[in-house]
Amino acid sequence: MKLNYSRKIIFLALIVLLIVVFILSLAVGSVHIPIHQIWAIILDHADSNETYKIIIKDIRLPRIILSFLVGSALAVSGVVFQGVIRNPMVDPYIIGVSAGAGTAVTLAILFNWSITFLWFDTMPIMAFLGSLLTIFTVYRMARVNKKTPVTTFLLAGVAVGFLLNAVMSFLMVFVTGDLYKVVYWLMGSLITEGWKEVKIIVPYYILGLIPVVFYLKDLNILLLGEESAHNLGVNVERVKSILIFSGALLTAAAVSVSGIIGFIGLIVPHISRLIIGPDHRRLLPFSWLLGGLFLVVSDDLARTLIKPSEIPVGIITALVGAPYFIYLLKKKKDNLW
């Protein structure tokens, strides 16, 4: 894969910007940490402040890494679903993953279920299981004669999502004292308990990302249409199934630790496609970087705008993403592919 000079510069600029934002994110918060103290802690100097060291290593660093992982996972899954379904308006949540996770979490809170496994707590476990069960249900509903028509898959996802949202709304009527937990989770939050959430997401993040990387060429060919892809030697059903489950796994992993954070899987692939082009061999790594960067910055705003309190990060992404998406629709009326 050859990148021309301008694209190399764009990639390099994005990487440099990510590093700068990463360092600044360590500094900002309810407690401001000077940059020289951050360097002292990173380099493990003896004169580094112990309080600052605890704040950075146990609170801010895991939260920043979690933000990047969740943002990049949602962006990559957005690229995958938009490529497989061949529709730039598709969002990872459209297949009902968020509704499945929300329903499972609401059930756990309503019935006071307590599930622990290793470092996994009840809400991440229930969210992940609810997401995967929804994915499996949608996939089975969409299968027709050992094939998965894109339109049927999309409609099945929308139908299951609406049904589960209705169930979740009904259950929330009976959740009294802990209703705020459900509502806050549905708005999206990246509050961490040390490194626990990072440990939860990493295995599924890797499992979801690796197959996508190996099928980028096939994803490009799928853009020509399923019949053309089949004529070019692509096992269309196999590739679609692998990519759909990989994207869904990334989305489920993100939802399990952060709740519902909208617009990243929709708008980041759009912006990346406009900047870097439609070739998935470039589009996916660029979206991966940009999605992570976008959520890190959004979380910085969420935890500093009204400090020491926090705004749910899903509100920030919606406030930023919705107007920009409307702007894109007005400015780009030609084909985004």
Coordinates of C-alpha atoms in Angstrom, one line a residue:
M1 CA 0.0 0.0 0.0
K2 CA 1.5 3.3 -1.1
L3 CA 0.6 6.6 0.4
N4 CA 1.3 9.8 -1.4
Y5 CA 3.2 12.5 0.4
S6 CA 0.2 14.6 1.4
R7 CA -1.5 11.6 3.0
K8 CA 1.7 10.7 4.9
I9 CA 1.7 14.3 6.3
I10 CA -1.9 14.0 7.3
F11 CA -1.3 10.7 9.1
L12 CA 1.8 12.1 10.8
A13 CA -0.1 15.3 11.9
L14 CA -2.9 13.2 13.4
I15 CA -0.4 11.1 15.4
V16 CA 1.4 14.2 16.7
L17 CA -1.9 15.8 17.6
L18 CA -2.9 12.6 19.5
I19 CA 0.4 12.6 21.5
V20 CA -0.1 16.3 22.4
V21 CA -3.7 15.7 23.4
F22 CA -2.7 12.7 25.4
I23 CA -0.2 14.7 27.5
L24 CA -2.6 17.7 27.9
S25 CA -5.3 15.2 29.1
L26 CA -3.0 14.1 31.9
A27 CA -2.7 17.7 33.0
V28 CA -6.3 18.8 33.0
G29 CA -9.0 17.9 35.5
S30 CA -10.3 19.0 38.9
V31 CA -6.6 19.0 40.0
H32 CA -4.3 20.7 37.5
I33 CA -0.9 19.0 37.1
P34 CA 2.0 21.0 35.7
I35 CA 3.6 19.6 32.5
H36 CA 7.0 19.3 34.1
Q37 CA 5.5 17.1 36.8
I38 CA 3.9 14.9 34.1
W39 CA 7.3 14.4 32.5
A40 CA 8.9 13.7 35.9
I41 CA 6.3 11.0 36.5
I42 CA 6.6 9.5 33.0
L43 CA 10.4 9.4 33.4
D44 CA 10.0 8.1 37.0
H45 CA 12.2 10.8 38.5
A46 CA 12.7 10.7 42.2
D47 CA 11.5 14.3 42.7
S48 CA 8.1 13.7 41.2
N49 CA 5.1 14.5 43.4
E50 CA 3.5 11.4 45.0
T51 CA 0.0 12.7 44.9
Y52 CA 0.3 13.7 41.3
K53 CA 1.7 10.2 40.6
I54 CA -1.3 8.5 42.1
I55 CA -3.7 10.8 40.1
I56 CA -2.0 10.1 36.8
K57 CA -1.2 6.4 37.1
D58 CA -4.4 5.3 38.9
I59 CA -7.0 7.7 37.6
R60 CA -6.2 9.7 34.5
L61 CA -4.0 7.4 32.5
P62 CA -6.4 4.4 32.6
R63 CA -9.3 6.8 31.8
I64 CA -7.4 8.3 28.8
I65 CA -6.5 4.9 27.5
L66 CA -10.1 3.7 28.0
S67 CA -11.3 6.7 26.1
F68 CA -9.0 5.9 23.1
L69 CA -10.0 2.3 23.1
V70 CA -13.7 3.0 23.2
G71 CA -13.6 5.8 20.6
S72 CA -11.4 3.8 18.2
A73 CA -13.6 0.7 18.6
L74 CA -16.7 2.6 17.8
A75 CA -15.1 4.3 14.8
V76 CA -13.7 1.0 13.4
S77 CA -17.1 -0.7 13.8
G78 CA -18.7 2.2 12.0
V79 CA -16.3 1.8 9.1
V80 CA -17.0 -1.9 9.0
F81 CA -20.8 -1.6 9.1
Q82 CA -20.9 1.2 6.5
G83 CA -18.6 -0.8 4.2
V84 CA -20.6 -4.1 4.5
I85 CA -24.0 -2.5 4.2
R86 CA -22.7 0.0 1.7
N87 CA -24.4 2.9 3.3
P88 CA -22.6 5.8 4.9
M89 CA -25.6 6.6 7.1
V90 CA -25.2 3.4 9.1
D91 CA -24.2 3.6 12.8
P92 CA -22.9 0.6 14.8
Y93 CA -25.9 0.9 17.2
I94 CA -28.4 0.4 14.4
I95 CA -28.3 -3.4 14.8
G96 CA -29.7 -3.1 18.3
V97 CA -26.5 -3.5 20.3
S98 CA -27.1 -0.5 22.5
A99 CA -30.7 -1.5 23.2
G100 CA -29.6 -5.1 24.1
A101 CA -27.0 -3.8 26.4
G102 CA -29.3 -1.3 28.0
T103 CA -32.1 -3.9 28.6
A104 CA -29.7 -6.3 30.2
V105 CA -28.2 -3.6 32.5
T106 CA -31.8 -2.5 33.5
L107 CA -32.7 -6.1 34.3
A108 CA -29.6 -6.5 36.5
I109 CA -30.4 -3.3 38.4
L110 CA -34.1 -4.0 38.7
F111 CA -33.6 -7.5 40.2
N112 CA -30.4 -6.6 42.0
W113 CA -28.3 -9.2 40.3
S114 CA -24.7 -9.5 41.4
I115 CA -22.3 -11.2 39.0
T116 CA -18.6 -11.1 39.3
F117 CA -15.9 -12.9 37.3
L118 CA -12.2 -12.1 37.7
W119 CA -12.2 -8.3 37.5
F120 CA -15.6 -8.2 35.7
D121 CA -18.5 -6.6 37.6
T122 CA -22.3 -7.0 37.0
M123 CA -22.9 -4.1 34.7
P124 CA -20.1 -4.7 32.2
I125 CA -20.9 -8.5 32.2
M126 CA -24.7 -7.9 31.6
A127 CA -24.1 -5.2 29.0
F128 CA -21.7 -7.4 27.0
L129 CA -24.0 -10.5 27.2
G130 CA -27.0 -8.4 26.3
S131 CA -25.1 -7.0 23.3
L132 CA -23.9 -10.4 22.0
L133 CA -27.4 -12.0 22.5
T134 CA -28.9 -9.2 20.5
I135 CA -26.3 -9.6 17.7
F136 CA -26.9 -13.3 17.5
T137 CA -30.7 -12.8 17.4
V138 CA -30.5 -10.2 14.6
Y139 CA -28.1 -12.3 12.6
R140 CA -30.4 -15.4 12.9
M141 CA -33.5 -13.5 12.0
A142 CA -31.8 -12.1 8.9
R143 CA -30.5 -15.4 7.6
V144 CA -32.4 -16.6 4.5
N145 CA -31.3 -19.7 2.6
K146 CA -27.9 -19.6 4.3
K147 CA -27.4 -16.0 3.2
T148 CA -27.6 -12.7 5.0
P149 CA -29.2 -10.1 2.8
V150 CA -28.0 -6.6 3.8
T151 CA -31.4 -5.1 3.8
T152 CA -32.9 -7.9 5.9
F153 CA -30.1 -7.6 8.4
L154 CA -30.6 -3.9 8.7
L155 CA -34.3 -4.1 9.1
A156 CA -34.0 -7.0 11.7
G157 CA -31.5 -4.8 13.7
V158 CA -33.9 -1.9 13.7
A159 CA -36.9 -4.0 14.6
V160 CA -35.1 -5.8 17.5
G161 CA -33.7 -2.4 18.6
F162 CA -37.1 -0.9 18.8
L163 CA -38.5 -3.9 20.7
L164 CA -35.7 -3.9 23.2
N165 CA -36.0 -0.1 23.7
A166 CA -39.6 -0.6 24.5
V167 CA -38.8 -3.4 27.0
M168 CA -36.1 -1.3 28.6
S169 CA -38.5 1.7 29.0
F170 CA -41.1 -0.5 30.5
L171 CA -38.6 -2.0 33.0
M172 CA -37.4 1.5 34.0
V173 CA -40.9 2.2 35.4
F174 CA -40.1 -0.4 38.1
V175 CA -36.6 0.8 38.8
T176 CA -37.0 3.3 41.5
G177 CA -34.0 4.2 43.7
D178 CA -31.4 3.1 41.2
L179 CA -33.0 4.7 38.1
Y180 CA -30.2 7.3 38.0
K181 CA -27.7 4.4 37.4
V182 CA -29.6 3.3 34.3
V183 CA -30.1 6.9 33.0
Y184 CA -26.4 7.9 33.6
W185 CA -25.2 4.7 32.0
L186 CA -27.4 5.3 28.9
M187 CA -25.9 8.8 28.5
G188 CA -22.4 7.3 28.4
S189 CA -19.7 7.6 31.0
L190 CA -15.9 6.9 31.1
I191 CA -15.5 7.0 34.9
T192 CA -13.1 4.3 35.8
E193 CA -12.1 2.2 38.8
G194 CA -8.3 2.1 38.1
W195 CA -7.4 -0.2 35.3
K196 CA -10.4 -2.5 35.6
E197 CA -12.3 -1.2 32.7
V198 CA -9.3 -1.3 30.4
K199 CA -8.7 -4.9 31.4
I200 CA -12.3 -5.7 30.5
I201 CA -12.3 -4.2 27.0
V202 CA -8.8 -5.2 25.8
P203 CA -9.4 -8.9 25.0
Y204 CA -12.6 -8.3 23.0
Y205 CA -11.1 -5.2 21.4
I206 CA -8.2 -7.3 20.0
L207 CA -10.5 -10.2 19.0
G208 CA -12.7 -7.8 17.1
L209 CA -10.0 -5.7 15.5
I210 CA -7.7 -8.5 14.1
P211 CA -10.2 -10.0 11.6
V212 CA -11.1 -6.6 10.3
V213 CA -7.4 -5.8 9.5
F214 CA -7.1 -9.0 7.5
Y215 CA -10.3 -8.4 5.5
L216 CA -9.7 -4.8 4.4
K217 CA -9.1 -5.8 0.7
D218 CA -12.3 -7.8 0.7
L219 CA -14.1 -4.9 2.3
N220 CA -13.0 -2.7 -0.6
I221 CA -14.2 -5.3 -3.1
L222 CA -17.6 -5.5 -1.4
L223 CA -18.2 -1.8 -2.2
L224 CA -18.5 -2.9 -5.9
G225 CA -21.6 -4.9 -4.9
E226 CA -22.1 -8.5 -3.7
E227 CA -22.4 -10.0 -7.2
S228 CA -19.3 -8.3 -8.5
A229 CA -17.4 -9.3 -5.4
H230 CA -18.5 -12.9 -5.9
N231 CA -17.3 -12.8 -9.5
L232 CA -13.9 -11.5 -8.3
G233 CA -13.5 -14.6 -6.1
V234 CA -14.7 -13.2 -2.7
N235 CA -16.6 -15.6 -0.5
V236 CA -19.2 -12.9 0.2
E237 CA -21.3 -14.6 2.9
R238 CA -18.2 -15.7 4.9
V239 CA -16.6 -12.2 4.7
K240 CA -19.8 -10.5 5.6
S241 CA -20.4 -12.8 8.6
I242 CA -16.9 -12.3 9.9
L243 CA -16.9 -8.5 9.5
I244 CA -20.4 -8.2 11.0
F245 CA -19.4 -10.2 14.1
S246 CA -16.1 -8.4 14.4
G247 CA -17.8 -5.0 14.2
A248 CA -20.5 -6.1 16.7
L249 CA -17.9 -7.5 19.1
L250 CA -16.0 -4.1 19.1
T251 CA -19.3 -2.3 19.7
A252 CA -20.4 -4.6 22.5
A253 CA -17.0 -4.3 24.1
A254 CA -17.2 -0.5 24.0
V255 CA -20.8 -0.4 25.3
S256 CA -20.0 -2.8 28.2
V257 CA -17.5 -0.3 29.8
S258 CA -18.8 3.1 28.7
G259 CA -22.6 2.9 28.1
I260 CA -24.1 4.5 25.0
I261 CA -21.8 7.0 23.3
G262 CA -23.4 8.1 20.1
F263 CA -22.2 9.7 16.8
I264 CA -18.6 8.4 16.9
G265 CA -19.3 5.4 14.7
L266 CA -21.3 7.5 12.3
I267 CA -19.4 10.8 12.0
V268 CA -15.8 9.7 12.3
P269 CA -15.9 7.4 9.2
H270 CA -17.6 10.3 7.3
I271 CA -14.9 12.8 8.2
S272 CA -12.1 10.2 7.6
R273 CA -13.5 9.3 4.2
L274 CA -13.6 13.0 3.2
I275 CA -10.0 13.5 4.3
I276 CA -8.2 10.3 3.4
G277 CA -10.5 8.7 0.7
P278 CA -12.6 5.6 0.5
D279 CA -9.8 2.9 0.4
H280 CA -10.3 0.9 3.6
R281 CA -6.6 0.2 3.8
R282 CA -6.2 3.9 4.6
L283 CA -9.6 4.6 5.9
L284 CA -9.6 2.1 8.8
P285 CA -6.3 3.2 10.4
F286 CA -7.2 6.8 10.0
S287 CA -10.6 6.3 11.6
W288 CA -9.0 4.3 14.3
L289 CA -6.8 7.2 15.3
L290 CA -9.4 9.9 14.8
G291 CA -12.1 8.0 16.7
G292 CA -9.8 7.6 19.7
L293 CA -8.7 11.2 19.5
F294 CA -12.2 12.5 19.3
L295 CA -13.4 10.6 22.4
V296 CA -10.3 11.6 24.4
V297 CA -11.0 15.3 23.7
S298 CA -14.7 14.8 24.4
D299 CA -14.0 13.2 27.7
D300 CA -11.6 16.0 28.6
L301 CA -14.4 18.4 28.0
A302 CA -16.8 16.2 30.0
R303 CA -14.7 16.2 33.1
T304 CA -13.5 19.9 33.0
L305 CA -16.4 22.1 31.8
I306 CA -18.2 22.0 35.2
K307 CA -15.5 20.6 37.4
P308 CA -15.4 19.1 40.0
S309 CA -18.6 17.6 38.6
E310 CA -18.8 15.8 35.3
I311 CA -21.0 15.8 32.2
P312 CA -21.8 12.4 30.7
V313 CA -19.5 12.1 27.7
G314 CA -22.3 10.9 25.5
I315 CA -23.9 14.4 25.8
I316 CA -20.6 16.0 24.6
T317 CA -20.3 13.7 21.6
A318 CA -23.9 14.4 20.6
L319 CA -23.5 18.2 21.0
V320 CA -20.4 18.1 18.8
G321 CA -21.4 15.4 16.4
A322 CA -25.0 16.3 15.6
P323 CA -24.3 19.9 14.3
Y324 CA -21.2 18.8 12.4
F325 CA -23.1 15.9 10.8
I326 CA -25.8 18.4 9.7
Y327 CA -23.1 20.7 8.3
L328 CA -21.6 17.7 6.4
L329 CA -24.9 16.8 4.9
K330 CA -25.4 20.4 3.7
K331 CA -21.9 20.9 2.3
K332 CA -21.5 17.4 0.7
K333 CA -24.5 16.6 -1.4
D334 CA -22.4 14.6 -3.8
N335 CA -21.6 10.9 -3.2
L336 CA -19.5 10.4 -0.1
W337 CA -18.0 7.2 -1.5

